Amino acid sequence: MVKVLFVCLGNICRSPTAEGVFKNLVQQAKLGDRIQVDSAGTHAYHVGEAPDARAQEAARNRGIELGKLKGRQAIAEDMTEFDYVLAMDHENVENLYRICPEGYESRINLFLSYANNLEIEEVPDPYFGGGSGFDQVLDMIEEASIGLLNEIRRENNIK
Ligand code: 4NP
């Protein structure tokens, strides 16, 4: 099993959106029995909460349901458990490095490094902005998800 963890700050906007989009892509590719997907936040502000209503609505408009997800905080064991730990921004990367067991740092990367057609490195935090921010976040996440699935297939020899 290849295990993928998406990480943002609160685990209510960006990383649950990435979890939903990427799970959907994995299911479409009929790889649900090969690739496991989860998400977490670097902070505990929203532990146990469902994703932000705006994130849920934006995802639902693209046929993706996030309502059953629940916020949790990232822990040190996530870096030993998950093969790919994908952060939304540089601050998330720094916070993950701080709790990462020695030797597992290379599992932590920026999610958008897998996006082939994007110039930017970070998924911007839409929490304090308007509704259109959530659509822009979805566009970036969809693009990076395609690149990520291709790379996972290549690195793990999944046909
Ligand atoms: P996320 O967005 O990291 O994409 O889930 C945020 C959610 C909550 C907060 C900040 C960002 N907050 O400060 O509570």
Short mmCIF file of N, CA and C and ligand atoms in Angstrom, two decimals:
data_model
loop_
_atom_site.label_atom_id
_atom_site.label_comp_id
_atom_site.label_asym_id
_atom_site.label_seq_id
_atom_site.Cartn_x
_atom_site.Cartn_y
_atom_site.Cartn_z
N MET A 1 0.83 -1.21 0.00
CA MET A 1 0.00 0.00 0.00
C MET A 1 0.87 1.26 0.00
N VAL A 2 0.60 2.18 -0.91
CA VAL A 2 1.26 3.48 -0.91
C VAL A 2 0.37 4.43 -0.11
N LYS A 3 0.98 5.14 0.86
CA LYS A 3 0.18 6.01 1.73
C LYS A 3 0.53 7.48 1.53
N VAL A 4 -0.51 8.28 1.32
CA VAL A 4 -0.35 9.71 1.00
C VAL A 4 -1.06 10.54 2.07
N LEU A 5 -0.34 11.52 2.64
CA LEU A 5 -0.94 12.42 3.61
C LEU A 5 -0.82 13.87 3.13
N PHE A 6 -1.95 14.57 3.06
CA PHE A 6 -1.94 15.99 2.74
C PHE A 6 -2.00 16.79 4.03
N VAL A 7 -1.18 17.87 4.09
CA VAL A 7 -1.09 18.64 5.32
C VAL A 7 -1.24 20.14 5.04
N CYS A 8 -2.10 20.80 5.84
CA CYS A 8 -2.17 22.27 5.83
C CYS A 8 -2.15 22.74 7.28
N LEU A 9 -2.60 23.95 7.53
CA LEU A 9 -2.55 24.48 8.90
C LEU A 9 -3.72 23.94 9.74
N GLY A 10 -4.95 24.15 9.25
CA GLY A 10 -6.13 23.85 10.07
C GLY A 10 -6.77 22.50 9.80
N ASN A 11 -6.45 21.89 8.65
CA ASN A 11 -7.09 20.66 8.18
C ASN A 11 -8.61 20.83 8.02
N ILE A 12 -9.02 22.05 7.64
CA ILE A 12 -10.44 22.24 7.32
C ILE A 12 -10.65 22.86 5.93
N CYS A 13 -9.61 23.37 5.30
CA CYS A 13 -9.79 23.96 3.95
C CYS A 13 -8.96 23.23 2.90
N ARG A 14 -7.65 23.48 2.88
CA ARG A 14 -6.84 22.99 1.77
C ARG A 14 -6.58 21.48 1.79
N SER A 15 -6.12 20.95 2.94
CA SER A 15 -5.75 19.53 2.92
C SER A 15 -6.94 18.58 2.82
N PRO A 16 -8.10 18.87 3.43
CA PRO A 16 -9.24 17.97 3.17
C PRO A 16 -9.72 18.05 1.72
N THR A 17 -9.58 19.26 1.11
CA THR A 17 -9.92 19.39 -0.31
C THR A 17 -8.99 18.51 -1.15
N ALA A 18 -7.70 18.54 -0.82
CA ALA A 18 -6.74 17.70 -1.54
C ALA A 18 -7.04 16.21 -1.32
N GLU A 19 -7.40 15.86 -0.08
CA GLU A 19 -7.75 14.46 0.21
C GLU A 19 -8.92 14.02 -0.66
N GLY A 20 -9.97 14.86 -0.72
CA GLY A 20 -11.16 14.50 -1.50
C GLY A 20 -10.87 14.41 -2.99
N VAL A 21 -10.15 15.38 -3.52
CA VAL A 21 -9.85 15.41 -4.96
C VAL A 21 -8.96 14.22 -5.33
N PHE A 22 -7.92 13.98 -4.52
CA PHE A 22 -6.98 12.92 -4.87
C PHE A 22 -7.61 11.53 -4.72
N LYS A 23 -8.43 11.36 -3.65
CA LYS A 23 -9.15 10.08 -3.48
C LYS A 23 -10.03 9.79 -4.69
N ASN A 24 -10.71 10.84 -5.16
CA ASN A 24 -11.59 10.71 -6.32
C ASN A 24 -10.80 10.25 -7.56
N LEU A 25 -9.63 10.84 -7.74
CA LEU A 25 -8.77 10.49 -8.87
C LEU A 25 -8.29 9.04 -8.75
N VAL A 26 -7.91 8.66 -7.52
CA VAL A 26 -7.43 7.29 -7.27
C VAL A 26 -8.55 6.29 -7.55
N GLN A 27 -9.76 6.63 -7.14
CA GLN A 27 -10.90 5.73 -7.38
C GLN A 27 -11.20 5.61 -8.87
N GLN A 28 -11.14 6.74 -9.58
CA GLN A 28 -11.38 6.71 -11.03
C GLN A 28 -10.36 5.82 -11.73
N ALA A 29 -9.14 5.82 -11.20
CA ALA A 29 -8.06 5.00 -11.77
C ALA A 29 -8.13 3.56 -11.27
N LYS A 30 -9.13 3.26 -10.44
CA LYS A 30 -9.31 1.92 -9.86
C LYS A 30 -8.07 1.48 -9.07
N LEU A 31 -7.51 2.42 -8.33
CA LEU A 31 -6.31 2.12 -7.53
C LEU A 31 -6.58 2.26 -6.03
N GLY A 32 -7.85 2.21 -5.65
CA GLY A 32 -8.22 2.36 -4.25
C GLY A 32 -7.63 1.29 -3.35
N ASP A 33 -7.29 0.14 -3.91
CA ASP A 33 -6.68 -0.93 -3.10
C ASP A 33 -5.16 -0.83 -3.07
N ARG A 34 -4.58 0.16 -3.78
CA ARG A 34 -3.13 0.34 -3.81
C ARG A 34 -2.67 1.63 -3.14
N ILE A 35 -3.54 2.64 -3.14
CA ILE A 35 -3.16 3.97 -2.64
C ILE A 35 -4.15 4.42 -1.57
N GLN A 36 -3.62 4.72 -0.38
CA GLN A 36 -4.45 5.19 0.74
C GLN A 36 -4.21 6.68 0.95
N VAL A 37 -5.25 7.43 1.26
CA VAL A 37 -5.15 8.89 1.32
C VAL A 37 -5.74 9.41 2.64
N ASP A 38 -5.05 10.38 3.25
CA ASP A 38 -5.54 10.99 4.48
C ASP A 38 -5.09 12.46 4.49
N SER A 39 -5.55 13.23 5.49
CA SER A 39 -5.08 14.61 5.64
C SER A 39 -5.00 14.97 7.11
N ALA A 40 -4.21 16.02 7.41
CA ALA A 40 -4.01 16.46 8.80
C ALA A 40 -3.60 17.93 8.79
N GLY A 41 -3.70 18.56 9.97
CA GLY A 41 -3.27 19.95 10.11
C GLY A 41 -2.08 20.05 11.05
N THR A 42 -1.26 21.10 10.86
CA THR A 42 -0.12 21.27 11.78
C THR A 42 -0.58 21.82 13.12
N HIS A 43 -1.76 22.44 13.15
CA HIS A 43 -2.28 23.02 14.39
C HIS A 43 -3.58 22.32 14.80
N ALA A 44 -3.94 22.48 16.07
CA ALA A 44 -5.07 21.72 16.64
C ALA A 44 -6.37 22.52 16.70
N TYR A 45 -6.39 23.72 16.08
CA TYR A 45 -7.56 24.61 16.22
C TYR A 45 -8.88 23.94 15.85
N HIS A 46 -8.87 23.06 14.86
CA HIS A 46 -10.13 22.55 14.31
C HIS A 46 -10.23 21.03 14.38
N VAL A 47 -9.56 20.44 15.36
CA VAL A 47 -9.60 18.98 15.51
C VAL A 47 -11.04 18.52 15.73
N GLY A 48 -11.44 17.50 15.00
CA GLY A 48 -12.78 16.93 15.14
C GLY A 48 -13.85 17.61 14.31
N GLU A 49 -13.48 18.75 13.68
CA GLU A 49 -14.48 19.47 12.88
C GLU A 49 -14.52 18.97 11.43
N ALA A 50 -15.69 19.11 10.82
CA ALA A 50 -15.82 18.84 9.38
C ALA A 50 -15.15 19.99 8.62
N PRO A 51 -14.82 19.78 7.34
CA PRO A 51 -14.23 20.86 6.55
C PRO A 51 -15.12 22.11 6.54
N ASP A 52 -14.47 23.27 6.36
CA ASP A 52 -15.14 24.57 6.23
C ASP A 52 -16.28 24.47 5.20
N ALA A 53 -17.43 25.10 5.52
CA ALA A 53 -18.61 25.01 4.65
C ALA A 53 -18.29 25.49 3.23
N ARG A 54 -17.41 26.50 3.10
CA ARG A 54 -17.06 27.03 1.77
C ARG A 54 -16.26 26.02 0.97
N ALA A 55 -15.37 25.29 1.67
CA ALA A 55 -14.59 24.24 1.00
C ALA A 55 -15.51 23.11 0.56
N GLN A 56 -16.45 22.76 1.43
CA GLN A 56 -17.40 21.69 1.08
C GLN A 56 -18.22 22.06 -0.14
N GLU A 57 -18.68 23.33 -0.17
CA GLU A 57 -19.54 23.76 -1.28
C GLU A 57 -18.76 23.78 -2.60
N ALA A 58 -17.55 24.32 -2.54
CA ALA A 58 -16.73 24.40 -3.77
C ALA A 58 -16.43 23.00 -4.30
N ALA A 59 -16.13 22.08 -3.40
CA ALA A 59 -15.83 20.70 -3.83
C ALA A 59 -17.08 20.02 -4.36
N ARG A 60 -18.22 20.25 -3.68
CA ARG A 60 -19.48 19.62 -4.11
C ARG A 60 -19.84 20.06 -5.52
N ASN A 61 -19.52 21.31 -5.87
CA ASN A 61 -19.79 21.81 -7.23
C ASN A 61 -18.98 21.06 -8.28
N ARG A 62 -17.94 20.37 -7.84
CA ARG A 62 -17.15 19.56 -8.78
C ARG A 62 -17.35 18.06 -8.53
N GLY A 63 -18.42 17.75 -7.80
CA GLY A 63 -18.79 16.34 -7.61
C GLY A 63 -18.01 15.63 -6.53
N ILE A 64 -17.40 16.40 -5.62
CA ILE A 64 -16.60 15.78 -4.56
C ILE A 64 -17.18 16.12 -3.20
N GLU A 65 -17.44 15.08 -2.40
CA GLU A 65 -18.10 15.24 -1.10
C GLU A 65 -17.06 15.19 0.01
N LEU A 66 -16.98 16.28 0.81
CA LEU A 66 -16.00 16.33 1.90
C LEU A 66 -16.65 16.23 3.28
N GLY A 67 -17.99 16.17 3.32
CA GLY A 67 -18.74 16.33 4.57
C GLY A 67 -18.41 15.35 5.67
N LYS A 68 -17.91 14.17 5.30
CA LYS A 68 -17.67 13.15 6.33
C LYS A 68 -16.26 13.23 6.93
N LEU A 69 -15.41 14.10 6.38
CA LEU A 69 -14.03 14.19 6.89
C LEU A 69 -14.01 14.92 8.23
N LYS A 70 -13.02 14.58 9.04
CA LYS A 70 -12.89 15.19 10.38
C LYS A 70 -11.45 15.67 10.58
N GLY A 71 -11.30 16.90 11.08
CA GLY A 71 -9.97 17.47 11.28
C GLY A 71 -9.17 16.70 12.32
N ARG A 72 -7.87 16.53 12.06
CA ARG A 72 -6.96 15.97 13.06
C ARG A 72 -5.61 16.67 12.95
N GLN A 73 -4.82 16.58 14.00
CA GLN A 73 -3.50 17.21 13.98
C GLN A 73 -2.45 16.21 13.53
N ALA A 74 -1.48 16.68 12.75
CA ALA A 74 -0.36 15.83 12.32
C ALA A 74 0.50 15.46 13.53
N ILE A 75 1.00 14.22 13.54
CA ILE A 75 1.89 13.75 14.61
C ILE A 75 3.17 13.18 14.02
N ALA A 76 4.17 13.00 14.86
CA ALA A 76 5.48 12.53 14.40
C ALA A 76 5.36 11.21 13.64
N GLU A 77 4.49 10.33 14.11
CA GLU A 77 4.35 9.01 13.48
C GLU A 77 3.83 9.10 12.04
N ASP A 78 3.19 10.22 11.70
CA ASP A 78 2.71 10.36 10.32
C ASP A 78 3.87 10.27 9.32
N MET A 79 5.03 10.78 9.73
CA MET A 79 6.17 10.78 8.81
C MET A 79 6.78 9.39 8.63
N THR A 80 6.59 8.50 9.61
CA THR A 80 7.07 7.12 9.43
C THR A 80 6.01 6.26 8.77
N GLU A 81 4.75 6.66 8.94
CA GLU A 81 3.59 5.88 8.44
C GLU A 81 3.32 6.15 6.96
N PHE A 82 3.42 7.44 6.55
CA PHE A 82 3.03 7.83 5.19
C PHE A 82 4.26 7.96 4.30
N ASP A 83 4.14 7.45 3.08
CA ASP A 83 5.25 7.51 2.11
C ASP A 83 5.40 8.91 1.53
N TYR A 84 4.28 9.58 1.33
CA TYR A 84 4.28 10.93 0.76
C TYR A 84 3.55 11.85 1.74
N VAL A 85 4.26 12.85 2.24
CA VAL A 85 3.66 13.84 3.15
C VAL A 85 3.71 15.18 2.42
N LEU A 86 2.55 15.65 1.96
CA LEU A 86 2.52 16.75 1.01
C LEU A 86 1.91 18.00 1.65
N ALA A 87 2.76 19.01 1.77
CA ALA A 87 2.39 20.24 2.47
C ALA A 87 1.87 21.28 1.48
N MET A 88 0.95 22.11 1.95
CA MET A 88 0.36 23.14 1.08
C MET A 88 1.25 24.37 0.96
N ASP A 89 2.03 24.69 2.01
CA ASP A 89 2.90 25.87 1.92
C ASP A 89 4.19 25.65 2.72
N HIS A 90 5.10 26.60 2.59
CA HIS A 90 6.42 26.49 3.23
C HIS A 90 6.31 26.43 4.75
N GLU A 91 5.34 27.17 5.30
CA GLU A 91 5.17 27.16 6.76
C GLU A 91 4.78 25.76 7.24
N ASN A 92 3.91 25.09 6.47
CA ASN A 92 3.53 23.71 6.82
C ASN A 92 4.78 22.81 6.80
N VAL A 93 5.64 23.01 5.80
CA VAL A 93 6.86 22.20 5.69
C VAL A 93 7.73 22.40 6.94
N GLU A 94 7.91 23.67 7.31
CA GLU A 94 8.74 23.98 8.49
C GLU A 94 8.17 23.34 9.75
N ASN A 95 6.85 23.43 9.91
CA ASN A 95 6.21 22.85 11.09
C ASN A 95 6.32 21.33 11.11
N LEU A 96 6.27 20.71 9.95
CA LEU A 96 6.41 19.25 9.88
C LEU A 96 7.85 18.84 10.19
N TYR A 97 8.84 19.59 9.65
CA TYR A 97 10.25 19.30 9.95
C TYR A 97 10.49 19.29 11.46
N ARG A 98 9.80 20.20 12.17
CA ARG A 98 9.98 20.34 13.61
C ARG A 98 9.59 19.08 14.38
N ILE A 99 8.61 18.33 13.86
CA ILE A 99 8.16 17.12 14.58
C ILE A 99 8.62 15.84 13.89
N CYS A 100 9.34 15.96 12.77
CA CYS A 100 9.69 14.79 11.97
C CYS A 100 10.79 13.94 12.61
N PRO A 101 10.58 12.64 12.79
CA PRO A 101 11.66 11.77 13.28
C PRO A 101 12.85 11.81 12.31
N GLU A 102 14.05 11.75 12.86
CA GLU A 102 15.27 11.85 12.04
C GLU A 102 15.30 10.78 10.95
N GLY A 103 15.64 11.20 9.75
CA GLY A 103 15.76 10.26 8.64
C GLY A 103 14.54 10.20 7.74
N TYR A 104 13.47 10.84 8.15
CA TYR A 104 12.22 10.77 7.36
C TYR A 104 11.89 12.09 6.67
N GLU A 105 12.81 13.07 6.75
CA GLU A 105 12.53 14.41 6.23
C GLU A 105 12.21 14.40 4.73
N SER A 106 12.83 13.47 4.00
CA SER A 106 12.66 13.48 2.53
C SER A 106 11.24 13.12 2.11
N ARG A 107 10.46 12.58 3.03
CA ARG A 107 9.06 12.27 2.69
C ARG A 107 8.20 13.53 2.63
N ILE A 108 8.70 14.63 3.20
CA ILE A 108 7.94 15.88 3.26
C ILE A 108 8.28 16.72 2.03
N ASN A 109 7.26 17.09 1.26
CA ASN A 109 7.47 17.93 0.09
C ASN A 109 6.28 18.86 -0.10
N LEU A 110 6.50 19.91 -0.90
CA LEU A 110 5.39 20.79 -1.27
C LEU A 110 4.50 20.08 -2.29
N PHE A 111 3.21 20.07 -2.05
CA PHE A 111 2.27 19.39 -2.95
C PHE A 111 2.37 19.94 -4.38
N LEU A 112 2.49 21.28 -4.51
CA LEU A 112 2.49 21.87 -5.86
C LEU A 112 3.76 21.56 -6.65
N SER A 113 4.75 20.96 -6.00
CA SER A 113 5.93 20.53 -6.77
C SER A 113 5.55 19.44 -7.77
N TYR A 114 4.38 18.83 -7.61
CA TYR A 114 3.90 17.81 -8.55
C TYR A 114 3.02 18.38 -9.66
N ALA A 115 2.72 19.69 -9.60
CA ALA A 115 1.89 20.32 -10.62
C ALA A 115 2.78 20.71 -11.81
N ASN A 116 2.44 20.22 -12.98
CA ASN A 116 3.30 20.43 -14.14
C ASN A 116 3.15 21.80 -14.77
N ASN A 117 1.99 22.40 -14.62
CA ASN A 117 1.72 23.65 -15.35
C ASN A 117 1.49 24.85 -14.44
N LEU A 118 2.05 24.82 -13.26
CA LEU A 118 1.87 25.94 -12.34
C LEU A 118 3.20 26.56 -11.98
N GLU A 119 3.22 27.90 -11.91
CA GLU A 119 4.45 28.62 -11.59
C GLU A 119 4.65 28.74 -10.08
N ILE A 120 3.56 28.65 -9.33
CA ILE A 120 3.64 28.93 -7.90
C ILE A 120 3.98 27.68 -7.09
N GLU A 121 4.50 27.91 -5.88
CA GLU A 121 4.95 26.79 -5.03
C GLU A 121 3.95 26.43 -3.94
N GLU A 122 3.10 27.41 -3.57
CA GLU A 122 2.24 27.21 -2.41
C GLU A 122 0.75 27.29 -2.78
N VAL A 123 -0.06 26.46 -2.12
CA VAL A 123 -1.51 26.62 -2.22
C VAL A 123 -1.90 27.70 -1.22
N PRO A 124 -2.41 28.86 -1.68
CA PRO A 124 -2.69 29.96 -0.75
C PRO A 124 -3.81 29.60 0.21
N ASP A 125 -3.70 30.09 1.43
CA ASP A 125 -4.70 29.82 2.46
C ASP A 125 -5.97 30.60 2.15
N PRO A 126 -7.09 29.92 1.88
CA PRO A 126 -8.32 30.64 1.50
C PRO A 126 -9.18 31.01 2.71
N TYR A 127 -8.76 30.66 3.91
CA TYR A 127 -9.61 30.73 5.10
C TYR A 127 -10.12 32.14 5.38
N PHE A 128 -9.23 33.13 5.25
CA PHE A 128 -9.63 34.50 5.59
C PHE A 128 -10.08 35.30 4.37
N GLY A 129 -10.11 34.66 3.20
CA GLY A 129 -10.51 35.37 1.98
C GLY A 129 -11.93 35.06 1.57
N GLY A 130 -12.27 35.40 0.32
CA GLY A 130 -13.63 35.19 -0.18
C GLY A 130 -13.81 33.82 -0.83
N GLY A 131 -15.04 33.59 -1.28
CA GLY A 131 -15.40 32.28 -1.85
C GLY A 131 -14.61 31.88 -3.06
N SER A 132 -14.20 32.86 -3.90
CA SER A 132 -13.50 32.48 -5.14
C SER A 132 -12.14 31.87 -4.83
N GLY A 133 -11.60 32.17 -3.65
CA GLY A 133 -10.33 31.57 -3.24
C GLY A 133 -10.41 30.06 -3.21
N PHE A 134 -11.57 29.55 -2.86
CA PHE A 134 -11.73 28.10 -2.76
C PHE A 134 -11.73 27.44 -4.13
N ASP A 135 -12.26 28.14 -5.14
CA ASP A 135 -12.23 27.61 -6.50
C ASP A 135 -10.81 27.61 -7.05
N GLN A 136 -10.07 28.68 -6.74
CA GLN A 136 -8.67 28.73 -7.18
C GLN A 136 -7.86 27.61 -6.54
N VAL A 137 -8.11 27.39 -5.26
CA VAL A 137 -7.44 26.29 -4.54
C VAL A 137 -7.76 24.95 -5.22
N LEU A 138 -9.01 24.75 -5.59
CA LEU A 138 -9.40 23.50 -6.26
C LEU A 138 -8.69 23.33 -7.60
N ASP A 139 -8.57 24.42 -8.36
CA ASP A 139 -7.87 24.34 -9.65
C ASP A 139 -6.43 23.85 -9.45
N MET A 140 -5.75 24.44 -8.47
CA MET A 140 -4.35 24.07 -8.20
C MET A 140 -4.26 22.62 -7.74
N ILE A 141 -5.18 22.25 -6.86
CA ILE A 141 -5.15 20.90 -6.29
C ILE A 141 -5.43 19.85 -7.36
N GLU A 142 -6.34 20.15 -8.27
CA GLU A 142 -6.63 19.19 -9.36
C GLU A 142 -5.41 19.00 -10.24
N GLU A 143 -4.75 20.11 -10.55
CA GLU A 143 -3.54 20.05 -11.40
C GLU A 143 -2.44 19.22 -10.73
N ALA A 144 -2.17 19.51 -9.45
CA ALA A 144 -1.10 18.80 -8.74
C ALA A 144 -1.46 17.34 -8.52
N SER A 145 -2.75 17.04 -8.36
CA SER A 145 -3.17 15.65 -8.12
C SER A 145 -2.86 14.76 -9.32
N ILE A 146 -3.05 15.31 -10.52
CA ILE A 146 -2.76 14.54 -11.73
C ILE A 146 -1.27 14.21 -11.79
N GLY A 147 -0.44 15.23 -11.53
CA GLY A 147 1.01 15.01 -11.53
C GLY A 147 1.45 14.05 -10.45
N LEU A 148 0.82 14.17 -9.27
CA LEU A 148 1.17 13.29 -8.15
C LEU A 148 0.83 11.84 -8.47
N LEU A 149 -0.34 11.59 -9.02
CA LEU A 149 -0.72 10.20 -9.31
C LEU A 149 0.22 9.60 -10.36
N ASN A 150 0.57 10.38 -11.37
CA ASN A 150 1.53 9.90 -12.37
C ASN A 150 2.85 9.53 -11.73
N GLU A 151 3.34 10.39 -10.82
CA GLU A 151 4.63 10.17 -10.18
C GLU A 151 4.58 8.95 -9.24
N ILE A 152 3.50 8.80 -8.50
CA ILE A 152 3.34 7.64 -7.61
C ILE A 152 3.34 6.35 -8.43
N ARG A 153 2.64 6.37 -9.55
CA ARG A 153 2.60 5.17 -10.42
C ARG A 153 4.00 4.84 -10.91
N ARG A 154 4.74 5.87 -11.30
CA ARG A 154 6.09 5.67 -11.85
C ARG A 154 7.02 5.15 -10.75
N GLU A 155 7.03 5.82 -9.60
CA GLU A 155 7.98 5.46 -8.53
C GLU A 155 7.67 4.10 -7.91
N ASN A 156 6.41 3.69 -7.95
CA ASN A 156 6.03 2.44 -7.29
C ASN A 156 5.67 1.34 -8.28
N ASN A 157 5.97 1.63 -9.54
CA ASN A 157 5.74 0.62 -10.59
C ASN A 157 4.30 0.12 -10.61
N ILE A 158 3.36 1.06 -10.51
CA ILE A 158 1.94 0.71 -10.58
C ILE A 158 1.47 1.01 -11.99
N LYS A 159 0.97 0.01 -12.68
CA LYS A 159 0.57 0.17 -14.09
C LYS A 159 -0.78 0.86 -14.22
P1 4NP B 1 -6.40 25.42 6.12
O1 4NP B 1 -7.04 26.87 6.41
O2 4NP B 1 -5.02 25.42 6.73
O3 4NP B 1 -6.37 25.36 4.63
O4 4NP B 1 -7.33 24.40 6.75
C1 4NP B 1 -7.07 27.44 7.69
C2 4NP B 1 -8.05 27.05 8.57
C3 4NP B 1 -8.10 27.65 9.83
C4 4NP B 1 -7.18 28.62 10.18
C5 4NP B 1 -6.21 29.00 9.29
C6 4NP B 1 -6.15 28.39 8.04
N1 4NP B 1 -7.27 29.24 11.45
O5 4NP B 1 -6.48 30.16 11.73
O6 4NP B 1 -8.13 28.85 12.27
#
